[in-house]
Amino acid sequence: MRVGQGYDVHRLTEGRKLILGGVEVPFDKGLLGHSDADVLVHAVMDALLGAGALGDIGQHFPDTDPAYEGISSIELLRRVGALLEEKGYVVENIDATIIAQRPKMAPYRPAMVRNIARALKLSEDRVSVKATTEEGLGFTGSGQGIASWAITLLTSPTDYCYDYKMEADRCSGCCHGESQRHGAVNNQVEEEDHEDL
Ligand code: MG
């Protein structure tokens, strides 16, 4: 299993649409950025890339590249999902939090979950989007910007092959012999613990 966390902030400004989780949220300001500035999806992507030790979104989608100007972050999330699939990772779950004083996010959360789940080919019960204010404090409280946190858990088939990391040339975890040897080591440790009692 591999855990990843992501964090992102974008400045609120006039004359931009507010896009969060691929949803256009009605508001008098939007987030400033090279892409659609979807701060929620950016945090999710960084969590996924982090869990896979695959760098960050700045490395994969640089904001100096005109190809990403105004691009939908949900489309970038699809690409991150494809990369994880290529590396053999399975997304177990995602839990994300939007931090904003305004607007109210509750009506739009189901659509955000749906968009993120679809982009990653996940069932919706594996994706959680929450929202909170910071009680008027800091840059989110003053309405200068919106922040997001995300955390994710990835698994891969090698998680089910106990001795994979110990036996670089073959898999013996699911078979006989090696797993029994490790079982014996564990028993020995337990016995030593017993003596301490
Ligand atoms: Mg960003």
PDB file of N, CA and C in Angstrom, residues 52-115:
ATOM      1  N   GLY A  52       2.511   7.373  -5.785  1.00  0.00           N
ATOM      2  CA  GLY A  52       3.268   6.527  -6.716  1.00  0.00           C
ATOM      3  C   GLY A  52       4.727   6.940  -6.844  1.00  0.00           C
ATOM      4  N   ALA A  53       5.157   7.960  -6.069  1.00  0.00           N
ATOM      5  CA  ALA A  53       6.508   8.534  -6.199  1.00  0.00           C
ATOM      6  C   ALA A  53       6.790   8.870  -7.662  1.00  0.00           C
ATOM      7  N   LEU A  54       5.804   9.535  -8.287  1.00  0.00           N
ATOM      8  CA  LEU A  54       5.890   9.842  -9.716  1.00  0.00           C
ATOM      9  C   LEU A  54       6.017  11.348  -9.965  1.00  0.00           C
ATOM     10  N   GLY A  55       6.555  12.072  -9.004  1.00  0.00           N
ATOM     11  CA  GLY A  55       6.749  13.510  -9.184  1.00  0.00           C
ATOM     12  C   GLY A  55       5.516  14.298  -8.788  1.00  0.00           C
ATOM     13  N   ASP A  56       5.347  15.482  -9.397  1.00  0.00           N
ATOM     14  CA  ASP A  56       4.185  16.308  -9.084  1.00  0.00           C
ATOM     15  C   ASP A  56       3.592  16.882 -10.369  1.00  0.00           C
ATOM     16  N   ILE A  57       2.482  17.596 -10.224  1.00  0.00           N
ATOM     17  CA  ILE A  57       1.790  18.057 -11.435  1.00  0.00           C
ATOM     18  C   ILE A  57       2.592  19.118 -12.183  1.00  0.00           C
ATOM     19  N   GLY A  58       3.399  19.898 -11.452  1.00  0.00           N
ATOM     20  CA  GLY A  58       4.232  20.904 -12.110  1.00  0.00           C
ATOM     21  C   GLY A  58       5.232  20.258 -13.067  1.00  0.00           C
ATOM     22  N   GLN A  59       5.666  19.075 -12.705  1.00  0.00           N
ATOM     23  CA  GLN A  59       6.633  18.328 -13.515  1.00  0.00           C
ATOM     24  C   GLN A  59       5.943  17.699 -14.742  1.00  0.00           C
ATOM     25  N   HIS A  60       4.745  17.181 -14.536  1.00  0.00           N
ATOM     26  CA  HIS A  60       4.026  16.515 -15.633  1.00  0.00           C
ATOM     27  C   HIS A  60       3.332  17.500 -16.567  1.00  0.00           C
ATOM     28  N   PHE A  61       2.805  18.593 -15.972  1.00  0.00           N
ATOM     29  CA  PHE A  61       2.037  19.558 -16.767  1.00  0.00           C
ATOM     30  C   PHE A  61       2.538  20.969 -16.441  1.00  0.00           C
ATOM     31  N   PRO A  62       3.707  21.350 -16.918  1.00  0.00           N
ATOM     32  CA  PRO A  62       4.294  22.645 -16.529  1.00  0.00           C
ATOM     33  C   PRO A  62       3.438  23.836 -16.972  1.00  0.00           C
ATOM     34  N   ASP A  63       3.359  24.844 -16.083  1.00  0.00           N
ATOM     35  CA  ASP A  63       2.514  26.002 -16.403  1.00  0.00           C
ATOM     36  C   ASP A  63       3.174  26.950 -17.398  1.00  0.00           C
ATOM     37  N   THR A  64       4.341  26.558 -17.886  1.00  0.00           N
ATOM     38  CA  THR A  64       5.004  27.332 -18.934  1.00  0.00           C
ATOM     39  C   THR A  64       4.669  26.757 -20.316  1.00  0.00           C
ATOM     40  N   ASP A  65       3.985  25.605 -20.336  1.00  0.00           N
ATOM     41  CA  ASP A  65       3.668  24.937 -21.602  1.00  0.00           C
ATOM     42  C   ASP A  65       2.306  25.420 -22.105  1.00  0.00           C
ATOM     43  N   PRO A  66       2.278  26.058 -23.293  1.00  0.00           N
ATOM     44  CA  PRO A  66       1.003  26.574 -23.829  1.00  0.00           C
ATOM     45  C   PRO A  66      -0.034  25.472 -24.030  1.00  0.00           C
ATOM     46  N   ALA A  67       0.410  24.222 -24.123  1.00  0.00           N
ATOM     47  CA  ALA A  67      -0.526  23.102 -24.323  1.00  0.00           C
ATOM     48  C   ALA A  67      -1.510  22.981 -23.165  1.00  0.00           C
ATOM     49  N   TYR A  68      -1.119  23.487 -21.993  1.00  0.00           N
ATOM     50  CA  TYR A  68      -1.984  23.334 -20.823  1.00  0.00           C
ATOM     51  C   TYR A  68      -2.755  24.607 -20.478  1.00  0.00           C
ATOM     52  N   GLU A  69      -2.640  25.612 -21.324  1.00  0.00           N
ATOM     53  CA  GLU A  69      -3.327  26.872 -21.048  1.00  0.00           C
ATOM     54  C   GLU A  69      -4.849  26.671 -21.134  1.00  0.00           C
ATOM     55  N   GLY A  70      -5.526  26.933 -20.043  1.00  0.00           N
ATOM     56  CA  GLY A  70      -6.984  26.833 -19.997  1.00  0.00           C
ATOM     57  C   GLY A  70      -7.521  25.415 -20.023  1.00  0.00           C
ATOM     58  N   ILE A  71      -6.637  24.422 -19.929  1.00  0.00           N
ATOM     59  CA  ILE A  71      -7.076  23.022 -20.040  1.00  0.00           C
ATOM     60  C   ILE A  71      -7.904  22.607 -18.823  1.00  0.00           C
ATOM     61  N   SER A  72      -8.831  21.690 -19.062  1.00  0.00           N
ATOM     62  CA  SER A  72      -9.625  21.149 -17.957  1.00  0.00           C
ATOM     63  C   SER A  72      -8.739  20.270 -17.082  1.00  0.00           C
ATOM     64  N   SER A  73      -8.750  20.537 -15.786  1.00  0.00           N
ATOM     65  CA  SER A  73      -7.934  19.727 -14.874  1.00  0.00           C
ATOM     66  C   SER A  73      -8.473  18.299 -14.780  1.00  0.00           C
ATOM     67  N   ILE A  74      -9.756  18.117 -15.071  1.00  0.00           N
ATOM     68  CA  ILE A  74     -10.317  16.761 -15.094  1.00  0.00           C
ATOM     69  C   ILE A  74      -9.639  15.954 -16.212  1.00  0.00           C
ATOM     70  N   GLU A  75      -9.335  16.607 -17.315  1.00  0.00           N
ATOM     71  CA  GLU A  75      -8.612  15.924 -18.402  1.00  0.00           C
ATOM     72  C   GLU A  75      -7.196  15.541 -17.927  1.00  0.00           C
ATOM     73  N   LEU A  76      -6.558  16.434 -17.172  1.00  0.00           N
ATOM     74  CA  LEU A  76      -5.218  16.116 -16.640  1.00  0.00           C
ATOM     75  C   LEU A  76      -5.312  14.963 -15.639  1.00  0.00           C
ATOM     76  N   LEU A  77      -6.400  14.944 -14.867  1.00  0.00           N
ATOM     77  CA  LEU A  77      -6.602  13.851 -13.905  1.00  0.00           C
ATOM     78  C   LEU A  77      -6.733  12.514 -14.639  1.00  0.00           C
ATOM     79  N   ARG A  78      -7.420  12.528 -15.781  1.00  0.00           N
ATOM     80  CA  ARG A  78      -7.528  11.301 -16.600  1.00  0.00           C
ATOM     81  C   ARG A  78      -6.128  10.807 -16.977  1.00  0.00           C
ATOM     82  N   ARG A  79      -5.256  11.735 -17.329  1.00  0.00           N
ATOM     83  CA  ARG A  79      -3.895  11.360 -17.734  1.00  0.00           C
ATOM     84  C   ARG A  79      -3.106  10.797 -16.551  1.00  0.00           C
ATOM     85  N   VAL A  80      -3.310  11.377 -15.372  1.00  0.00           N
ATOM     86  CA  VAL A  80      -2.654  10.842 -14.171  1.00  0.00           C
ATOM     87  C   VAL A  80      -3.172   9.430 -13.890  1.00  0.00           C
ATOM     88  N   GLY A  81      -4.481   9.238 -14.053  1.00  0.00           N
ATOM     89  CA  GLY A  81      -5.076   7.914 -13.861  1.00  0.00           C
ATOM     90  C   GLY A  81      -4.483   6.896 -14.824  1.00  0.00           C
ATOM     91  N   ALA A  82      -4.283   7.306 -16.074  1.00  0.00           N
ATOM     92  CA  ALA A  82      -3.706   6.402 -17.080  1.00  0.00           C
ATOM     93  C   ALA A  82      -2.267   6.044 -16.716  1.00  0.00           C
ATOM     94  N   LEU A  83      -1.536   7.025 -16.178  1.00  0.00           N
ATOM     95  CA  LEU A  83      -0.149   6.777 -15.773  1.00  0.00           C
ATOM     96  C   LEU A  83      -0.100   5.771 -14.620  1.00  0.00           C
ATOM     97  N   LEU A  84      -0.994   5.944 -13.654  1.00  0.00           N
ATOM     98  CA  LEU A  84      -1.041   5.006 -12.517  1.00  0.00           C
ATOM     99  C   LEU A  84      -1.393   3.596 -12.996  1.00  0.00           C
ATOM    100  N   GLU A  85      -2.313   3.522 -13.934  1.00  0.00           N
ATOM    101  CA  GLU A  85      -2.725   2.227 -14.488  1.00  0.00           C
ATOM    102  C   GLU A  85      -1.529   1.562 -15.184  1.00  0.00           C
ATOM    103  N   GLU A  86      -0.808   2.361 -15.927  1.00  0.00           N
ATOM    104  CA  GLU A  86       0.386   1.863 -16.639  1.00  0.00           C
ATOM    105  C   GLU A  86       1.426   1.315 -15.651  1.00  0.00           C
ATOM    106  N   LYS A  87       1.514   1.942 -14.477  1.00  0.00           N
ATOM    107  CA  LYS A  87       2.483   1.511 -13.462  1.00  0.00           C
ATOM    108  C   LYS A  87       1.934   0.384 -12.584  1.00  0.00           C
ATOM    109  N   GLY A  88       0.686  -0.010 -12.837  1.00  0.00           N
ATOM    110  CA  GLY A  88       0.101  -1.136 -12.107  1.00  0.00           C
ATOM    111  C   GLY A  88      -0.511  -0.773 -10.772  1.00  0.00           C
ATOM    112  N   TYR A  89      -0.784   0.530 -10.558  1.00  0.00           N
ATOM    113  CA  TYR A  89      -1.391   0.938  -9.287  1.00  0.00           C
ATOM    114  C   TYR A  89      -2.910   0.947  -9.378  1.00  0.00           C
ATOM    115  N   VAL A  90      -3.548   0.618  -8.271  1.00  0.00           N
ATOM    116  CA  VAL A  90      -5.005   0.683  -8.145  1.00  0.00           C
ATOM    117  C   VAL A  90      -5.319   1.736  -7.085  1.00  0.00           C
ATOM    118  N   VAL A  91      -6.225   2.657  -7.400  1.00  0.00           N
ATOM    119  CA  VAL A  91      -6.621   3.679  -6.421  1.00  0.00           C
ATOM    120  C   VAL A  91      -7.675   3.072  -5.499  1.00  0.00           C
ATOM    121  N   GLU A  92      -7.331   2.944  -4.234  1.00  0.00           N
ATOM    122  CA  GLU A  92      -8.288   2.395  -3.261  1.00  0.00           C
ATOM    123  C   GLU A  92      -9.304   3.454  -2.852  1.00  0.00           C
ATOM    124  N   ASN A  93      -8.814   4.632  -2.500  1.00  0.00           N
ATOM    125  CA  ASN A  93      -9.742   5.717  -2.158  1.00  0.00           C
ATOM    126  C   ASN A  93      -9.027   7.065  -2.195  1.00  0.00           C
ATOM    127  N   ILE A  94      -9.834   8.086  -2.268  1.00  0.00           N
ATOM    128  CA  ILE A  94      -9.351   9.472  -2.242  1.00  0.00           C
ATOM    129  C   ILE A  94     -10.220  10.224  -1.245  1.00  0.00           C
ATOM    130  N   ASP A  95      -9.597  11.018  -0.396  1.00  0.00           N
ATOM    131  CA  ASP A  95     -10.347  11.871   0.524  1.00  0.00           C
ATOM    132  C   ASP A  95      -9.796  13.283   0.389  1.00  0.00           C
ATOM    133  N   ALA A  96     -10.654  14.224   0.001  1.00  0.00           N
ATOM    134  CA  ALA A  96     -10.179  15.590  -0.258  1.00  0.00           C
ATOM    135  C   ALA A  96     -11.023  16.602   0.499  1.00  0.00           C
ATOM    136  N   THR A  97     -10.395  17.717   0.828  1.00  0.00           N
ATOM    137  CA  THR A  97     -11.090  18.816   1.525  1.00  0.00           C
ATOM    138  C   THR A  97     -10.815  20.134   0.808  1.00  0.00           C
ATOM    139  N   ILE A  98     -11.888  20.848   0.498  1.00  0.00           N
ATOM    140  CA  ILE A  98     -11.771  22.209  -0.049  1.00  0.00           C
ATOM    141  C   ILE A  98     -11.851  23.169   1.132  1.00  0.00           C
ATOM    142  N   ILE A  99     -10.944  24.148   1.155  1.00  0.00           N
ATOM    143  CA  ILE A  99     -10.959  25.138   2.240  1.00  0.00           C
ATOM    144  C   ILE A  99     -11.296  26.499   1.634  1.00  0.00           C
ATOM    145  N   ALA A 100     -12.506  26.954   1.899  1.00  0.00           N
ATOM    146  CA  ALA A 100     -12.975  28.211   1.305  1.00  0.00           C
ATOM    147  C   ALA A 100     -13.997  28.853   2.235  1.00  0.00           C
ATOM    148  N   GLN A 101     -13.934  30.161   2.368  1.00  0.00           N
ATOM    149  CA  GLN A 101     -14.930  30.866   3.183  1.00  0.00           C
ATOM    150  C   GLN A 101     -16.274  30.898   2.461  1.00  0.00           C
ATOM    151  N   ARG A 102     -16.223  31.158   1.176  1.00  0.00           N
ATOM    152  CA  ARG A 102     -17.395  31.198   0.297  1.00  0.00           C
ATOM    153  C   ARG A 102     -16.969  30.690  -1.068  1.00  0.00           C
ATOM    154  N   PRO A 103     -17.853  30.217  -1.897  1.00  0.00           N
ATOM    155  CA  PRO A 103     -19.278  29.998  -1.674  1.00  0.00           C
ATOM    156  C   PRO A 103     -19.526  28.672  -0.956  1.00  0.00           C
ATOM    157  N   LYS A 104     -20.786  28.374  -0.690  1.00  0.00           N
ATOM    158  CA  LYS A 104     -21.152  27.091  -0.097  1.00  0.00           C
ATOM    159  C   LYS A 104     -20.939  25.985  -1.132  1.00  0.00           C
ATOM    160  N   MET A 105     -20.254  24.926  -0.731  1.00  0.00           N
ATOM    161  CA  MET A 105     -19.900  23.857  -1.679  1.00  0.00           C
ATOM    162  C   MET A 105     -20.897  22.708  -1.678  1.00  0.00           C
ATOM    163  N   ALA A 106     -21.687  22.583  -0.603  1.00  0.00           N
ATOM    164  CA  ALA A 106     -22.521  21.382  -0.425  1.00  0.00           C
ATOM    165  C   ALA A 106     -23.350  20.994  -1.655  1.00  0.00           C
ATOM    166  N   PRO A 107     -24.004  21.954  -2.336  1.00  0.00           N
ATOM    167  CA  PRO A 107     -24.845  21.539  -3.470  1.00  0.00           C
ATOM    168  C   PRO A 107     -24.045  20.934  -4.630  1.00  0.00           C
ATOM    169  N   TYR A 108     -22.763  21.213  -4.676  1.00  0.00           N
ATOM    170  CA  TYR A 108     -21.960  20.822  -5.846  1.00  0.00           C
ATOM    171  C   TYR A 108     -21.072  19.603  -5.589  1.00  0.00           C
ATOM    172  N   ARG A 109     -21.017  19.191  -4.324  1.00  0.00           N
ATOM    173  CA  ARG A 109     -20.121  18.081  -3.968  1.00  0.00           C
ATOM    174  C   ARG A 109     -20.431  16.779  -4.696  1.00  0.00           C
ATOM    175  N   PRO A 110     -21.699  16.370  -4.822  1.00  0.00           N
ATOM    176  CA  PRO A 110     -21.970  15.114  -5.547  1.00  0.00           C
ATOM    177  C   PRO A 110     -21.440  15.130  -6.985  1.00  0.00           C
ATOM    178  N   ALA A 111     -21.574  16.257  -7.662  1.00  0.00           N
ATOM    179  CA  ALA A 111     -21.080  16.350  -9.050  1.00  0.00           C
ATOM    180  C   ALA A 111     -19.546  16.317  -9.083  1.00  0.00           C
ATOM    181  N   MET A 112     -18.907  16.915  -8.080  1.00  0.00           N
ATOM    182  CA  MET A 112     -17.431  16.880  -8.009  1.00  0.00           C
ATOM    183  C   MET A 112     -16.955  15.442  -7.838  1.00  0.00           C
ATOM    184  N   VAL A 113     -17.618  14.724  -6.919  1.00  0.00           N
ATOM    185  CA  VAL A 113     -17.271  13.310  -6.675  1.00  0.00           C
ATOM    186  C   VAL A 113     -17.442  12.510  -7.962  1.00  0.00           C
ATOM    187  N   ARG A 114     -18.563  12.741  -8.642  1.00  0.00           N
ATOM    188  CA  ARG A 114     -18.851  11.998  -9.879  1.00  0.00           C
ATOM    189  C   ARG A 114     -17.775  12.270 -10.930  1.00  0.00           C
ATOM    190  N   ASN A 115     -17.391  13.523 -11.093  1.00  0.00           N
ATOM    191  CA  ASN A 115     -16.388  13.871 -12.113  1.00  0.00           C
ATOM    192  C   ASN A 115     -15.032  13.233 -11.813  1.00  0.00           C
TER     193      ASN A 115
END
